[in-house]
Coordinates of C-alpha atoms in Angstrom, one line a residue:
M1 CA 14.0 35.4 -50.7
L2 CA 10.7 34.2 -48.8
D3 CA 13.0 31.4 -47.8
R4 CA 15.6 33.6 -46.0
L5 CA 12.5 35.9 -44.8
A6 CA 10.9 33.2 -43.0
E7 CA 14.7 32.0 -41.9
F8 CA 15.2 35.6 -39.8
F9 CA 11.9 35.8 -38.3
V10 CA 12.1 32.1 -37.2
F11 CA 15.6 32.8 -35.7
G12 CA 15.0 36.5 -34.8
F13 CA 12.5 35.3 -32.3
V14 CA 14.6 33.0 -30.5
P15 CA 16.6 35.5 -28.7
L16 CA 13.4 37.7 -27.4
V17 CA 11.4 34.7 -25.9
V18 CA 15.0 33.9 -24.1
G19 CA 15.2 37.3 -22.8
I20 CA 11.7 37.3 -21.8
L21 CA 12.1 34.3 -19.5
A22 CA 15.4 35.2 -18.4
V23 CA 13.6 38.4 -16.3
P24 CA 14.3 38.0 -12.5
E25 CA 11.8 37.4 -9.9
L26 CA 11.1 40.7 -8.1
S27 CA 12.8 40.4 -4.3
V28 CA 11.4 40.1 -1.2
A29 CA 11.6 43.1 1.5
A30 CA 14.4 43.1 3.6
E31 CA 13.9 41.6 7.1
K32 CA 13.9 44.1 10.0
T33 CA 14.6 44.0 13.4
V34 CA 13.1 45.4 16.9
S35 CA 15.4 45.1 19.7
G36 CA 16.1 46.2 23.3
E37 CA 16.1 44.8 26.8
V38 CA 13.4 43.9 29.4
I39 CA 13.6 45.1 32.6
Y40 CA 11.8 45.3 36.0
R41 CA 12.1 47.0 39.3
E42 CA 12.3 44.1 41.8
R43 CA 15.6 43.4 43.3
I44 CA 15.1 39.7 43.0
A45 CA 17.3 37.0 41.0
L46 CA 15.6 34.8 38.3
P47 CA 15.5 31.0 38.5
P48 CA 17.7 29.1 36.1
S49 CA 14.6 27.9 34.4
A50 CA 13.2 31.5 33.4
M51 CA 11.9 31.6 30.2
L52 CA 11.3 35.1 28.6
S53 CA 9.0 35.8 25.7
V54 CA 8.6 39.0 23.7
Q55 CA 6.4 39.6 20.7
L56 CA 5.5 42.7 18.6
A57 CA 1.9 42.8 18.4
D58 CA -1.0 44.5 16.1
V59 CA -2.9 45.8 19.0
S60 CA -5.4 48.0 16.7
L61 CA -8.5 46.2 17.6
A62 CA -9.6 46.7 21.0
D63 CA -12.0 44.0 21.6
A64 CA -10.0 41.2 19.2
P65 CA -7.2 39.2 20.1
A66 CA -3.7 41.1 18.9
K67 CA -1.8 40.0 15.9
I68 CA 1.5 38.7 16.4
I69 CA 3.8 40.0 13.6
G70 CA 7.1 38.7 15.4
E71 CA 8.2 37.1 18.6
Q72 CA 11.5 36.1 20.6
T73 CA 11.8 33.4 23.1
V74 CA 15.1 33.5 25.5
K75 CA 15.4 30.3 27.2
P76 CA 17.1 30.4 29.8
A77 CA 16.2 34.3 30.5
G78 CA 19.1 34.8 32.6
Q79 CA 19.3 38.1 34.5
V80 CA 17.9 41.4 33.8
P81 CA 18.5 43.8 31.8
I82 CA 17.7 40.7 29.1
S83 CA 18.6 41.5 25.9
F84 CA 16.0 40.6 23.1
E85 CA 16.2 41.0 19.0
I86 CA 12.9 40.0 16.9
K87 CA 13.2 39.8 13.2
F88 CA 10.1 40.3 11.5
D89 CA 8.8 41.1 7.8
P90 CA 8.2 45.0 7.1
S91 CA 5.8 44.4 4.2
L92 CA 3.3 43.1 7.4
I93 CA 3.3 47.1 9.1
Q94 CA 0.4 49.0 8.0
P95 CA 0.1 52.8 8.1
R96 CA -2.6 53.8 11.1
M97 CA -2.5 50.7 12.5
T98 CA -1.0 50.2 16.3
Y99 CA 2.0 48.3 17.3
A100 CA 3.2 47.3 20.4
L101 CA 5.5 45.1 22.3
Q102 CA 4.7 42.9 25.0
A103 CA 6.4 40.3 27.1
R104 CA 6.2 37.9 30.3
I105 CA 8.6 35.8 32.1
V106 CA 7.2 32.3 33.0
V107 CA 8.9 30.1 35.6
D108 CA 8.2 26.6 35.6
G109 CA 5.1 27.1 33.9
R110 CA 3.8 29.5 36.2
L111 CA 3.7 33.5 35.3
M112 CA 6.0 35.4 37.1
F113 CA 6.6 38.8 35.4
I114 CA 4.5 40.3 32.5
S115 CA 4.0 44.3 30.5
D116 CA 0.8 45.3 32.3
M117 CA 1.1 48.9 30.4
R118 CA 1.3 49.3 26.9
H119 CA 4.3 49.8 25.2
Q120 CA 3.7 51.5 21.9
V121 CA 6.5 51.2 19.2
D122 CA 6.5 52.0 15.4
P123 CA 8.2 48.8 14.5
L124 CA 10.1 50.3 11.3
T125 CA 12.3 52.5 13.5
D126 CA 15.7 51.4 14.8
A127 CA 15.4 53.1 18.1
P128 CA 16.3 50.5 21.0
Q129 CA 13.6 49.5 23.3
T130 CA 13.1 49.4 27.0
V131 CA 10.2 46.9 28.2
M132 CA 9.3 47.5 31.6
L133 CA 8.1 44.0 33.4
K134 CA 5.8 43.8 36.6
M135 CA 5.5 41.0 39.0
V136 CA 2.5 39.1 39.1
A137 CA 1.4 38.8 43.0
P138 CA 0.8 34.8 43.7
N139 CA -2.8 34.2 43.8
A140 CA -3.8 33.0 47.2
E141 CA -6.0 30.7 45.8
P142 CA -4.5 27.2 45.5
A143 CA -4.5 25.8 42.0
A144 CA -6.5 22.5 42.9
S145 CA -9.6 24.7 43.5
V146 CA -10.3 24.5 39.8
F147 CA -10.5 20.7 39.8
D148 CA -13.5 18.2 40.4
Q149 CA -16.0 21.3 40.8
V150 CA -18.8 21.6 37.9
W151 CA -18.4 25.1 36.8
L152 CA -21.4 26.6 34.7
V153 CA -20.5 28.7 31.7
D154 CA -21.3 32.4 32.3
Y155 CA -19.7 34.3 29.6
V156 CA -17.8 33.0 25.9
D157 CA -15.8 35.5 23.9
G158 CA -17.4 36.4 21.0
V159 CA -21.0 35.1 22.2
G160 CA -21.4 37.3 25.5
T161 CA -23.3 35.9 28.4
I162 CA -24.8 32.7 28.2
A163 CA -27.9 31.6 30.2
A164 CA -29.6 29.1 28.2
P165 CA -29.2 26.1 27.5
Q166 CA -27.2 25.6 30.4
A167 CA -23.4 24.9 29.6
T168 CA -21.1 22.9 32.3
F169 CA -17.4 22.6 32.2
R170 CA -15.3 20.4 34.5
V171 CA -11.6 19.3 34.8
S172 CA -9.6 16.5 36.8
E173 CA -6.7 16.0 38.2
A174 CA -6.5 13.0 35.8
G175 CA -6.1 15.5 33.1
K176 CA -9.7 14.8 32.0
A177 CA -12.3 17.6 31.0
G178 CA -15.8 18.1 29.3
G179 CA -18.9 19.0 30.4
S180 CA -22.3 19.7 28.9
G181 CA -22.4 22.2 25.8
P182 CA -25.3 24.1 24.8
C183 CA -26.2 21.2 22.8
N184 CA -24.1 18.4 23.1
T185 CA -21.8 16.5 25.7
Y186 CA -18.4 17.0 25.5
F187 CA -15.0 15.8 26.3
A188 CA -11.4 17.0 26.2
T189 CA -7.9 16.7 27.5
A190 CA -6.5 19.3 30.1
K191 CA -3.3 19.9 31.2
V192 CA -3.0 22.5 34.2
D193 CA 0.3 23.3 35.6
G194 CA 0.5 26.1 38.5
Q195 CA -1.9 28.8 36.7
T196 CA -1.6 27.8 33.2
I197 CA -4.0 25.5 31.3
A198 CA -4.3 24.1 28.5
I199 CA -7.4 22.3 26.7
S200 CA -7.2 20.0 23.4
D201 CA -8.7 17.2 21.3
I202 CA -12.0 18.6 22.2
G203 CA -14.6 16.1 20.9
S204 CA -18.5 15.8 21.4
T205 CA -21.2 13.8 20.5
Y206 CA -23.8 14.7 17.3
K207 CA -26.8 15.9 18.6
A208 CA -28.1 18.7 16.1
C209 CA -30.1 22.2 17.9
A210 CA -31.3 25.4 16.3
P211 CA -28.5 27.0 14.8
E212 CA -27.9 30.1 17.3
V213 CA -27.4 27.3 19.9
M214 CA -25.0 25.4 17.5
A215 CA -22.9 28.7 17.2
E216 CA -22.7 29.1 21.1
E217 CA -21.4 25.6 21.2
K218 CA -18.9 26.6 18.3
A219 CA -17.8 29.5 20.1
L220 CA -17.5 27.4 23.6
F221 CA -15.5 25.0 22.0
E222 CA -12.9 27.4 20.4
A223 CA -12.7 29.6 23.4
L224 CA -11.7 26.2 25.7
A225 CA -9.1 25.6 22.5
K226 CA -7.7 28.6 23.3
A227 CA -6.9 28.6 27.2
A228 CA -3.4 29.6 28.6
S229 CA -3.9 30.7 32.2
F230 CA -7.1 30.9 34.9
N231 CA -7.9 32.3 38.0
V232 CA -10.4 31.3 40.8
D233 CA -11.9 33.5 42.8
A234 CA -14.6 33.5 45.1
G235 CA -16.5 30.4 43.6
R236 CA -15.8 32.1 40.0
L237 CA -13.3 30.8 37.3
F238 CA -11.6 33.1 34.9
I239 CA -9.8 31.5 31.9
S240 CA -7.8 34.0 29.8
D241 CA -5.8 33.3 26.2
K242 CA -2.3 33.6 25.7
D243 CA -2.3 37.7 25.6
G244 CA -4.0 37.6 28.6
R245 CA -7.6 38.4 27.3
E246 CA -10.7 36.9 29.4
I247 CA -12.1 34.3 27.0
L248 CA -14.4 32.3 29.2
R249 CA -16.1 33.2 32.8
F250 CA -17.7 30.6 35.1
S251 CA -19.4 30.0 38.5
A252 CA -19.5 27.6 40.8
A253 CA -22.3 25.3 40.6
S254 CA -23.9 24.8 44.0

């Protein structure tokens, strides 16, 4: 009798274990899309090399970079109206947060059109969107004016004004960049094309300074690595990130 009971429990337990292992995993949230078209008012045709970039971004924090939820690049862009469709994970959309579409058209590395007004959107609705772009005025200052000039660092994103120790920045047409940080000498690779700039491979010497000075230097290097575009105006250099937010400000050394 005991042997038969033991046999029942052993063999009766197996289907239960198999049943537990066979439970399917929860499926991920279905993918959503935000779609529409991009237009501008100017009656001009885009060059064949024009590239459109449209992003769905979380713009809830005014003092922080926008968080990109999804994006699409259309290359070649063709002619307006240009259709777009951005796929994204709906689980990333949070209540009481603010979302917007931001777009730009770049031609051979030069920014030609940009969405200068916030195009707020509810990403979870299916309403088609029309994003209006504004033409970027050509900068009267030649791009070469950024080269071979010692620039004094006046402002760094996340830190504010830097007065002392004085930090510098310099970039050459040969693609080299560097200068004196608040603590160390630093060096980097720079690529300048029109009004766009990319700084990479940042390195420095290994001198140790006060913690607050090292924090300023770290913020400077991080901002340089985020550089995407620049503008030179009246002896001052302004560098912005890929979202067009100013992250560095310099003045020309005498």
